[in-house]
Coordinates of C-alpha atoms and ligand atoms in Angstrom, one line a residue:
X133 CA 10.4 -10.3 60.1
X134 CA 10.5 -13.9 58.8
X135 CA 8.5 -14.7 55.7
X136 CA 7.4 -18.1 54.5
X137 CA 5.4 -19.1 51.4
X138 CA 1.8 -19.9 52.1
X139 CA 2.4 -23.6 51.4
X140 CA 5.5 -24.9 53.2
X141 CA 6.3 -28.3 54.7
X142 CA 9.0 -28.3 57.2
X143 CA 10.5 -31.6 55.9
X144 CA 10.9 -30.2 52.4
X145 CA 13.0 -27.5 54.0
X146 CA 15.0 -29.7 56.4
X147 CA 15.7 -32.6 54.2
X148 CA 14.4 -32.6 50.6
X149 CA 16.0 -29.2 49.7
X150 CA 19.4 -30.4 50.7
X151 CA 19.1 -33.5 48.5
X152 CA 17.8 -31.5 45.5
X153 CA 20.5 -28.8 45.9
X154 CA 23.3 -31.4 45.8
X155 CA 23.9 -31.9 49.6
X156 CA 22.5 -35.4 49.6
X157 CA 25.9 -36.9 50.6
X158 CA 26.2 -34.6 53.7
X159 CA 26.0 -36.5 56.9
X160 CA 22.7 -35.7 58.6
X161 CA 22.8 -38.0 61.6
X162 CA 25.7 -39.6 63.5
X163 CA 24.7 -42.2 66.0
X164 CA 27.3 -44.6 67.6
X165 CA 29.5 -45.6 64.7
X166 CA 26.8 -45.2 62.1
X167 CA 26.3 -42.2 59.7
X168 CA 23.1 -41.4 57.8
X169 CA 23.4 -39.0 54.8
X170 CA 20.6 -36.6 53.9
X171 CA 19.8 -38.8 50.9
X172 CA 19.4 -41.8 53.2
X173 CA 17.4 -39.8 55.7
X174 CA 15.1 -38.7 52.9
X175 CA 14.6 -42.3 51.8
X176 CA 13.8 -43.6 55.3
X177 CA 11.4 -40.7 55.9
X178 CA 9.7 -41.4 52.6
X179 CA 9.4 -45.1 53.3
X180 CA 7.9 -44.6 56.7
X181 CA 5.7 -41.8 55.5
X182 CA 4.3 -44.1 52.8
X183 CA 3.8 -46.8 55.4
X184 CA 1.9 -44.5 57.7
X185 CA -0.3 -43.4 54.8
X186 CA -1.0 -47.1 54.1
X187 CA -2.1 -47.6 57.7
X188 CA -4.6 -44.8 57.2
X189 CA -2.8 -42.0 59.0
X190 CA -4.3 -38.7 57.7
X191 CA -3.1 -35.1 57.5
X192 CA -3.7 -33.4 60.9
X193 CA -3.6 -36.7 62.8
X194 CA -1.5 -36.6 65.9
X195 CA 1.3 -39.2 65.9
X196 CA 3.0 -40.0 69.2
X197 CA 6.7 -40.7 68.8
X198 CA 8.3 -42.4 71.7
X199 CA 12.1 -43.1 71.7
X200 CA 15.4 -42.5 73.3
X201 CA 17.7 -40.2 71.2
X202 CA 18.0 -42.5 68.2
X203 CA 17.8 -41.9 64.5
X204 CA 14.4 -43.6 64.2
X205 CA 13.0 -40.8 66.4
X206 CA 14.0 -38.2 63.9
X207 CA 12.8 -40.3 61.0
X208 CA 9.4 -40.9 62.7
X209 CA 8.8 -37.2 63.5
X210 CA 9.7 -36.1 59.9
X211 CA 7.7 -38.9 58.3
X212 CA 4.6 -37.8 60.2
X213 CA 5.2 -34.2 59.3
X214 CA 5.8 -34.9 55.7
X215 CA 2.4 -36.5 55.3
X216 CA 0.8 -33.6 57.0
X217 CA 0.3 -35.2 60.4
X218 CA 1.5 -33.7 63.7
X219 CA 4.5 -35.2 65.4
X220 CA 4.1 -35.6 69.1
X221 CA 7.4 -36.7 70.7
X222 CA 6.9 -38.2 74.2
X223 CA 9.5 -38.1 77.0
X224 CA 10.9 -41.6 77.6
X225 CA 10.3 -41.6 81.4
X226 CA 6.6 -40.9 81.2
X227 CA 4.5 -43.5 82.8
X228 CA 1.3 -45.0 81.6
X229 CA -1.0 -42.6 83.5
X230 CA 0.8 -39.6 81.9
X231 CA 0.7 -41.2 78.5
X232 CA -3.1 -41.8 78.9
X233 CA -3.6 -38.1 79.6
X234 CA -1.5 -37.0 76.7
X235 CA -2.9 -39.5 74.1
X236 CA -6.5 -38.7 75.1
X237 CA -6.0 -35.0 75.3
X238 CA -4.3 -34.9 71.9
X239 CA -6.7 -37.6 70.5
X240 CA -3.7 -39.3 68.9
X241 CA -4.5 -41.8 66.2
X242 CA -1.0 -43.4 66.0
X243 CA 2.0 -44.3 68.1
X244 CA 5.5 -45.1 66.8
X245 CA 7.5 -46.5 69.6
X246 CA 10.9 -48.0 70.4
X247 CA 10.4 -51.5 71.7
X248 CA 12.4 -50.8 74.9
X249 CA 9.7 -48.2 75.7
X250 CA 6.7 -50.2 74.7
X251 CA 5.5 -51.5 78.1
X252 CA 4.1 -48.2 79.3
X253 CA 2.3 -47.7 76.0
X254 CA 0.8 -51.2 76.3
X255 CA -0.3 -50.4 79.8
X256 CA -1.8 -47.1 78.7
X257 CA -3.6 -48.3 75.5
X258 CA -6.7 -49.9 77.3
X259 CA -7.4 -46.5 78.8
X260 CA -7.2 -44.5 75.6
X261 CA -9.9 -43.9 73.1
X262 CA -8.4 -42.9 69.8
X263 CA -5.3 -44.9 69.0
X264 CA -5.7 -47.0 65.8
X265 CA -2.1 -47.9 65.0
X266 CA 0.9 -48.8 67.0
X267 CA 4.1 -49.2 65.1
X268 CA 7.0 -50.8 67.0
X269 CA 10.7 -50.4 66.2
X270 CA 12.0 -53.7 67.3
X271 CA 15.7 -53.5 68.3
X272 CA 15.8 -55.4 71.5
X273 CA 13.7 -58.5 70.6
X274 CA 10.7 -57.3 72.7
X275 CA 7.7 -59.4 71.7
X276 CA 4.5 -57.6 70.6
X277 CA 1.4 -58.0 68.4
X278 CA 1.5 -54.5 66.9
X279 CA 2.7 -53.4 63.4
X280 CA 6.5 -53.9 62.9
X281 CA 8.3 -50.8 61.7
X282 CA 10.8 -52.7 59.6
X283 CA 8.1 -54.8 57.9
X284 CA 6.0 -51.7 57.4
X285 CA 8.8 -49.8 55.7
X286 CA 10.3 -52.7 53.8
X287 CA 7.5 -52.9 51.2
X288 CA 7.0 -49.2 50.5
X289 CA 8.2 -46.7 47.9
X290 CA 11.4 -44.6 48.3
X291 CA 9.6 -41.6 46.9
X292 CA 7.0 -39.4 48.6
X293 CA 5.7 -36.0 47.8
X294 CA 5.4 -33.8 50.8
X295 CA 1.8 -33.0 51.8
X296 CA 0.8 -29.5 50.7
X297 CA 0.6 -28.2 54.3
X298 CA 0.1 -24.4 54.8
X299 CA 2.6 -22.5 56.9
X300 CA 0.0 -22.3 59.7
X301 CA -0.8 -26.0 59.8
X302 CA 0.4 -27.8 62.9
X303 CA 3.7 -29.7 62.6
X304 CA 4.7 -30.4 66.2
X305 CA 3.1 -30.8 69.6
X306 CA 5.1 -31.0 72.8
X307 CA 3.6 -31.5 76.2
X308 CA 4.9 -29.3 79.1
X309 CA 6.4 -31.2 82.0
X310 CA 3.4 -30.6 84.2
X311 CA 5.3 -29.3 87.2
X312 CA 2.4 -26.8 87.7
X313 CA -0.6 -29.0 87.1
X314 CA -1.6 -31.3 84.2
X315 CA 0.7 -31.3 81.2
X316 CA -0.5 -29.0 78.5
X317 CA 0.0 -29.6 74.7
X318 CA 2.1 -26.7 73.2
X319 CA 1.4 -26.6 69.5
X320 CA 3.7 -25.4 66.7
X321 CA 3.1 -24.8 63.1
X322 CA 5.4 -25.6 60.1
X323 CA 6.5 -22.0 59.9
X324 CA 7.2 -21.7 63.7
X325 CA 9.4 -24.8 63.6
X326 CA 11.4 -23.2 60.8
X327 CA 11.5 -19.9 62.6
X328 CA 13.4 -21.3 65.5
X329 CA 16.3 -22.1 63.2
X330 CA 15.9 -18.9 61.1
X331 CA 16.0 -16.7 64.2
X332 CA 17.9 -18.1 67.1
X333 CA 20.2 -20.5 65.3
X334 CA 21.0 -18.3 62.3
X335 CA 21.8 -15.2 64.4
X336 CA 23.1 -16.6 67.7
X337 CA 25.0 -19.7 66.5
X338 CA 25.8 -18.8 62.9
X339 CA 25.9 -22.4 61.7
X340 CA 27.3 -23.8 58.5
X341 CA 26.9 -27.2 56.9
X342 CA 30.3 -28.1 58.5
X343 CA 28.9 -27.9 62.0
X344 CA 28.1 -30.9 64.1
X345 CA 25.4 -30.3 66.7
X346 CA 25.5 -32.7 69.6
X347 CA 24.3 -33.0 73.2
X348 CA 22.1 -34.8 75.6
X349 CA 18.8 -33.0 75.9
X350 CA 16.0 -35.5 75.1
X351 CA 14.5 -35.0 71.6
X352 CA 11.0 -34.5 73.0
X353 CA 12.2 -31.6 75.1
X354 CA 11.7 -28.5 72.9
X355 CA 15.3 -27.5 73.5
X356 CA 16.6 -30.9 72.3
X357 CA 14.2 -31.0 69.3
X358 CA 15.5 -27.6 68.2
X359 CA 19.2 -28.2 68.8
X360 CA 19.3 -31.8 67.6
X361 CA 16.7 -31.8 64.8
X362 CA 15.5 -28.5 63.4
X363 CA 18.7 -26.5 63.6
X364 CA 21.3 -28.9 62.2
X365 CA 19.0 -30.0 59.5
X366 CA 18.0 -26.5 58.5
X367 CA 21.6 -25.7 57.7
X368 CA 22.6 -29.0 56.1
X369 CA 24.8 -29.7 59.1
X370 CA 25.1 -32.9 61.2
X371 CA 23.4 -34.0 64.4
X372 CA 25.2 -36.3 66.7
X373 CA 22.8 -38.4 68.9
X374 CA 23.8 -40.0 72.1
X375 CA 21.4 -42.3 73.9
X376 CA 21.2 -41.9 77.7
X377 CA 24.4 -39.8 77.8
X378 CA 26.6 -39.6 81.0
X379 CA 29.2 -36.8 81.1
X380 CA 31.8 -39.2 79.8
X381 CA 29.5 -40.4 76.9
X382 CA 29.0 -36.8 75.9
X383 CA 32.7 -36.0 75.8
X384 CA 33.3 -39.3 73.9
X385 CA 30.7 -38.2 71.3
X386 CA 32.5 -34.8 71.0
X387 CA 35.7 -36.7 70.2
X388 CA 34.1 -39.4 68.0
X389 CA 31.7 -37.3 66.1
X390 CA 33.7 -34.1 66.0
X391 CA 30.9 -32.0 67.7
X392 CA 31.4 -28.3 67.1
X393 CA 28.3 -27.0 69.0
X394 CA 27.6 -28.9 72.2
X395 CA 24.1 -28.4 73.7
X396 CA 23.3 -29.3 77.3
X397 CA 22.0 -28.0 80.6
X398 CA 23.8 -26.5 83.5
X399 CA 23.7 -29.6 85.6
X400 CA 25.4 -31.6 82.9
X401 CA 28.1 -28.9 82.4
X402 CA 28.7 -29.0 86.2
X403 CA 28.9 -32.8 86.1
X404 CA 31.4 -32.6 83.3
X405 CA 33.5 -30.1 85.2
X406 CA 33.3 -32.2 88.4
X407 CA 34.3 -35.4 86.7
X408 CA 36.6 -34.2 84.0
X409 CA 38.0 -30.8 85.2
X410 CA 40.9 -31.1 82.8
X411 CA 38.6 -32.2 80.0
X412 CA 40.8 -31.9 76.9
X413 CA 43.4 -34.0 78.6
X414 CA 41.1 -37.0 78.8
X415 CA 39.0 -36.5 75.6
X416 CA 39.9 -34.6 72.5
X417 CA 37.4 -31.8 72.5
X418 CA 39.3 -29.5 70.1
X419 CA 36.4 -29.7 67.6
X420 CA 34.2 -27.6 69.9
X421 CA 33.6 -24.0 68.8
X422 CA 30.8 -23.1 71.2
X423 CA 28.6 -24.6 73.9
X424 CA 24.9 -23.7 74.5
X425 CA 22.9 -24.1 77.6
X426 CA 19.2 -23.8 78.6
X427 CA 16.7 -25.4 80.8
X428 CA 17.9 -23.7 83.9
X429 CA 19.9 -20.5 84.4
X430 CA 23.6 -20.9 83.9
X431 CA 25.7 -19.5 86.7
X432 CA 28.7 -17.2 86.0
X433 CA 30.9 -19.7 87.9
X434 CA 30.0 -22.6 85.5
X435 CA 30.5 -20.3 82.5
X436 CA 34.0 -19.3 83.8
X437 CA 35.1 -22.8 84.8
X438 CA 34.0 -24.3 81.5
X439 CA 35.7 -21.6 79.6
X440 CA 38.9 -22.1 81.6
X441 CA 38.9 -25.9 81.2
X442 CA 37.5 -26.4 77.7
X443 CA 38.3 -23.1 76.0
X444 CA 34.8 -22.4 74.8
X445 CA 32.1 -20.0 76.0
X446 CA 28.7 -21.3 77.0
X447 CA 25.9 -19.3 75.4
X448 CA 23.1 -19.4 77.9
X449 CA 19.5 -19.0 76.6
X450 CA 16.0 -19.0 77.9
X451 CA 13.2 -20.6 76.0
X452 CA 10.0 -22.5 76.9
X453 CA 8.2 -25.5 75.5
X454 CA 5.4 -23.1 74.5
X455 CA 7.8 -20.7 72.7
X456 CA 9.5 -23.8 71.1
X457 CA 13.0 -22.4 71.5
X458 CA 15.3 -19.8 72.8
X459 CA 14.2 -16.2 72.6
X460 CA 16.9 -14.5 74.8
X461 CA 20.6 -15.2 74.3
X462 CA 23.9 -13.7 73.5
X463 CA 24.9 -14.0 69.8
X464 CA 28.1 -15.5 68.5
X465 CA 30.9 -12.9 68.6
X466 CA 29.1 -10.7 71.2
X467 CA 30.8 -9.9 74.4
X468 CA 29.1 -12.4 76.8
X469 CA 28.2 -11.1 80.2
X470 CA 27.7 -14.3 82.2
X471 CA 25.6 -12.4 84.7
X472 CA 22.9 -11.9 82.1
X473 CA 21.0 -14.3 79.8
X474 CA 21.6 -11.9 76.8
X475 CA 19.6 -9.9 74.4
X476 CA 16.3 -10.6 72.7
X477 CA 17.0 -13.0 69.8
X478 CA 16.5 -11.2 66.5
X479 CA 12.9 -11.4 65.5
X480 CA 11.7 -11.4 69.2
X481 CA 10.8 -8.4 71.4
X482 CA 11.0 -8.5 75.1
X483 CA 9.7 -6.2 77.8
X484 CA 9.6 -6.4 81.6
X485 CA 6.2 -5.6 83.1
X486 CA 4.5 -4.9 86.4
X487 CA 2.6 -8.2 87.0
X488 CA -0.3 -6.4 88.6
X489 CA -0.8 -3.6 86.1
X490 CA 0.8 -5.0 82.9
X491 CA 2.6 -1.7 82.4
X492 CA 6.2 -1.8 81.2
X493 CA 8.7 -1.1 84.0
X494 CA 11.6 1.3 83.7
X495 CA 15.0 -0.3 82.8
X496 CA 16.7 -1.8 85.8
X497 CA 13.5 -2.8 87.7
X498 CA 12.6 -6.5 88.2
X499 CA 9.3 -7.6 86.8
X500 CA 7.6 -10.2 84.7
X501 CA 9.1 -11.0 81.3
X502 CA 6.8 -10.6 78.3
X503 CA 7.9 -11.7 74.8
X504 CA 6.5 -11.7 71.3
X505 CA 7.9 -12.9 68.0
X506 CA 7.5 -15.6 65.4
X507 CA 6.6 -18.3 68.0
X508 CA 4.1 -17.9 70.8
X509 CA 2.0 -19.7 73.4
X510 CA -0.8 -21.7 71.8
X511 CA -2.2 -24.6 73.8
X512 CA -4.1 -27.5 72.4
X513 CA -7.6 -27.4 73.7
X514 CA -6.9 -25.5 77.0
X515 CA -8.8 -22.2 76.6
X516 CA -8.6 -21.4 80.3
X517 CA -4.8 -21.7 80.3
X518 CA -4.4 -19.8 77.0
X519 CA -6.3 -16.8 78.3
X520 CA -3.7 -15.9 81.0
X521 CA -0.6 -17.0 79.1
X522 CA -1.0 -14.7 76.1
X523 CA -2.0 -11.1 76.7
X524 CA -2.4 -8.7 73.7
X525 CA -0.1 -10.9 71.7
X526 CA 2.6 -11.0 74.4
X527 CA 3.5 -14.4 75.8
X528 CA 4.1 -14.5 79.5
X529 CA 6.5 -17.4 80.3
X530 CA 6.4 -16.7 84.1
X531 CA 10.0 -15.5 84.7
X532 CA 11.2 -12.5 86.7
X533 CA 13.8 -10.5 84.8
X534 CA 15.5 -7.1 84.8
X535 CA 15.8 -5.3 81.5
X536 CA 19.2 -3.6 82.0
X537 CA 20.3 -0.2 80.6
X538 CA 22.8 -2.0 78.4
X539 CA 19.8 -3.9 76.7
X540 CA 20.7 -7.2 78.2
X541 CA 18.1 -9.2 80.1
X542 CA 19.1 -10.5 83.5
X543 CA 17.4 -13.5 85.0
X544 CA 16.1 -13.2 88.6
X545 CA 13.8 -16.1 89.3
X546 CA 10.8 -18.1 88.2
X547 CA 7.7 -16.2 89.3
X548 CA 7.2 -19.1 91.8
X549 CA 10.8 -19.1 93.0
X550 CA 10.8 -15.6 94.5
X551 CA 11.3 -16.0 98.3
X552 CA 9.6 -13.3 100.3
X553 CA 11.3 -13.1 103.7
X554 CA 10.6 -10.3 106.3
X555 CA 9.4 -8.2 103.4
X556 CA 12.5 -8.7 101.2
X557 CA 12.2 -10.2 97.7
X558 CA 15.0 -12.8 97.3
X559 CA 15.4 -14.6 94.1
X560 CA 16.4 -18.2 95.0
X561 CA 18.5 -18.7 91.8
X562 CA 20.7 -15.7 92.7
X563 CA 21.6 -17.4 96.0
X564 CA 22.2 -20.7 94.1
X565 CA 24.6 -19.0 91.7
X566 CA 26.7 -17.7 94.6
X567 CA 26.8 -21.0 96.4
X568 CA 27.7 -22.7 93.2
X569 CA 30.9 -20.7 93.1
X570 CA 32.3 -22.8 96.0
X571 CA 34.4 -25.9 95.3
X572 CA 32.5 -27.7 98.1
X573 CA 29.2 -27.4 96.2
X574 CA 28.3 -29.8 93.5
X575 CA 24.6 -28.9 93.0
X576 CA 22.3 -26.6 94.9
X577 CA 18.7 -25.6 95.1
X578 CA 17.3 -22.7 97.1
X579 CA 13.7 -22.3 98.1
X580 CA 11.6 -20.4 100.7
X581 CA 10.7 -22.5 103.8
X582 CA 7.8 -21.4 106.0
X583 CA 8.8 -19.5 109.1
X584 CA 6.6 -18.1 111.8
X585 CA 8.7 -15.0 112.4
X586 CA 9.8 -14.1 108.8
X587 CA 7.0 -15.6 106.8
X588 CA 9.6 -17.5 104.8
X589 CA 13.3 -18.1 105.3
X590 CA 15.9 -18.9 102.6
X591 CA 16.8 -22.6 102.6
X592 CA 19.5 -24.2 100.6
X593 CA 19.6 -27.9 99.7
X594 CA 23.2 -28.8 98.9
X595 CA 24.8 -31.8 97.2
X596 CA 28.4 -31.7 98.3
X597 CA 31.2 -32.3 95.8
X598 CA 33.3 -35.4 96.1
X599 CA 35.7 -35.3 99.1
X600 CA 33.7 -32.9 101.2
X601 CA 31.7 -33.7 104.3
X602 CA 28.8 -31.9 105.9
X603 CA 29.6 -30.1 109.2
X604 CA 28.5 -27.0 111.1
X605 CA 31.7 -25.3 110.1
X606 CA 30.9 -25.9 106.5
X607 CA 27.4 -24.6 106.9
X608 CA 28.8 -21.4 108.5
X609 CA 31.3 -20.9 105.7
X610 CA 28.6 -21.4 103.0
X611 CA 26.4 -18.8 104.8
X612 CA 29.3 -16.4 105.2
X613 CA 30.2 -16.7 101.5
X614 CA 26.6 -15.6 100.6
X615 CA 26.7 -12.8 103.3
X616 CA 29.9 -11.5 101.9
X617 CA 28.8 -11.6 98.3
X618 CA 25.1 -10.5 98.3
X619 CA 23.0 -8.4 100.6
X620 CA 23.3 -10.2 103.9
X621 CA 19.5 -10.8 104.3
X622 CA 19.8 -13.2 101.3
X623 CA 21.9 -15.8 103.1
X624 CA 20.4 -19.2 103.6
X625 CA 19.4 -19.4 107.3
X626 CA 18.8 -23.1 106.8
X627 CA 21.1 -25.5 104.9
X628 CA 20.4 -29.2 104.4
X629 CA 22.8 -31.6 102.8
X630 CA 21.2 -34.1 100.4
X631 CA 22.3 -36.8 98.0
X632 CA 20.1 -35.8 95.2
X633 CA 17.7 -33.0 94.0
X634 CA 14.3 -33.7 92.5
X635 CA 14.5 -33.0 88.8
X636 CA 12.2 -33.2 85.8
X637 CA 13.3 -35.5 82.9
X638 CA 14.6 -32.3 81.2
X639 CA 16.9 -31.6 84.1
X640 CA 15.0 -28.8 85.7
X641 CA 15.1 -28.7 89.5
X642 CA 11.6 -29.3 90.8
X643 CA 11.7 -26.6 93.5
X644 CA 8.0 -27.0 93.9
X645 CA 8.7 -30.5 95.4
X646 CA 11.2 -29.0 97.8
X647 CA 8.8 -26.3 98.8
X648 CA 6.0 -28.9 99.4
X649 CA 8.4 -30.9 101.5
X650 CA 9.1 -27.9 103.7
X651 CA 5.4 -27.2 104.1
X652 CA 4.7 -30.6 105.6
Ligands
LIG240 O1 14.1 -24.3 79.4 C1 14.5 -23.6 78.4 O2 15.2 -22.6 78.6 C2 14.1 -24.0 77.0 C3 14.9 -23.6 76.0 C4 14.6 -23.9 74.7 C5 13.5 -24.6 74.4 C6 12.7 -25.0 75.4 C7 13.0 -24.7 76.7 C8 12.0 -25.2 77.8

């Protein structure tokens, strides 16, 4: 079990401790060709923290932080947390209507925003009730009549004592992507933020201050916040930020910043493999010691291809915005079985239950995953959602898993992604993983389509890899590949070739949109 003192402020632990213990010259952030040491990060956090206090921001206030993956995003979150406020990073693609919902639901008092993302805030503001301060980081000459970040911080002190937050005060709020209804605010306390590094990172990644974490998950995505803020800073390591990273940008950052732990999602790993199949020949990726993946299940074929081309293993993990980070994964040094997500992360317990009775199922049977540990589901002001999401202290993330005899947890599907066809339960992602093995397939999503005879049939939406064209013969060979690999009733009776798949900003396939399309 993880223990924290009654009073703890996450910023003291992530930044100040390194400076006071002699690691102030370690590089905390690398961005383009700039480096920011821990001492400089502390100074910038303190100056903005003082600026926010001068504006009247109080402990407990919610501060919306809206940026691309840039250093000011990290400084702004940490400055808010250091003065006892709650950082609320917002995804950059959110439109005004979504921002209105979030700002009003969170009753945010303050917004710190990158000027390139100001327009949606300006459109949202007249429909919000609580915002008193808007601080703009002007880097692109966007005109505005709000508080200027550089002016606000220019006149403030370099020193700031962290607010005496308790370990159970809120530090961070992240809104779910809202694929199943209105976005919900998932709240996280100072100790829970630290716990993600002290459980998952410490045991599964084994980081040291020489590590460089880098990748392209957006910082407001819990996965990105953990990998690119909490985890590197907890260990005095470096975070490498890349704005709007394409596969090439990501590999360039590996080469330029010496990334040792690359963090991304399966789609991006597949894109890298498609575009740069002989990676190390085009970019120097020799600094990499491991790769991590989350957001969507990683298929064994992606794991194997990446290992063959780039010489490192991808550690898959499952987490949720509500749990803040990964709670099932393999650990560094363990024998990875790419057919399973891994074991419960030390500190977490997992069980697979019957969704109807709540009883734990025998090993080997598929059911609903339940998890408990140092983080857990706690929604801001949504009692009706809270009630069903947390049962007797167990969080129910909504995934179907098998708890195997060997102790590993094997992903089957999201609860909603189980296709029931002629009475058979068919996990869509299992069929996706098999189709993904084929060179012809670049990306694929499998959902249930309504069918008079079978209730539902398996339907695959396929993006073809470069150089392949759709044809009846190709469809037949995709179908045969599934029939020859899985129980034949799982093969996709319908295949549609598409140019793109609907995805959330965090890269998750929106199968719900595909299902809706099929129902029309
Ligand atoms: O999607 C995931 O698997 C995930 C992992 C870590 C943190 C947050 C999320 C949603």
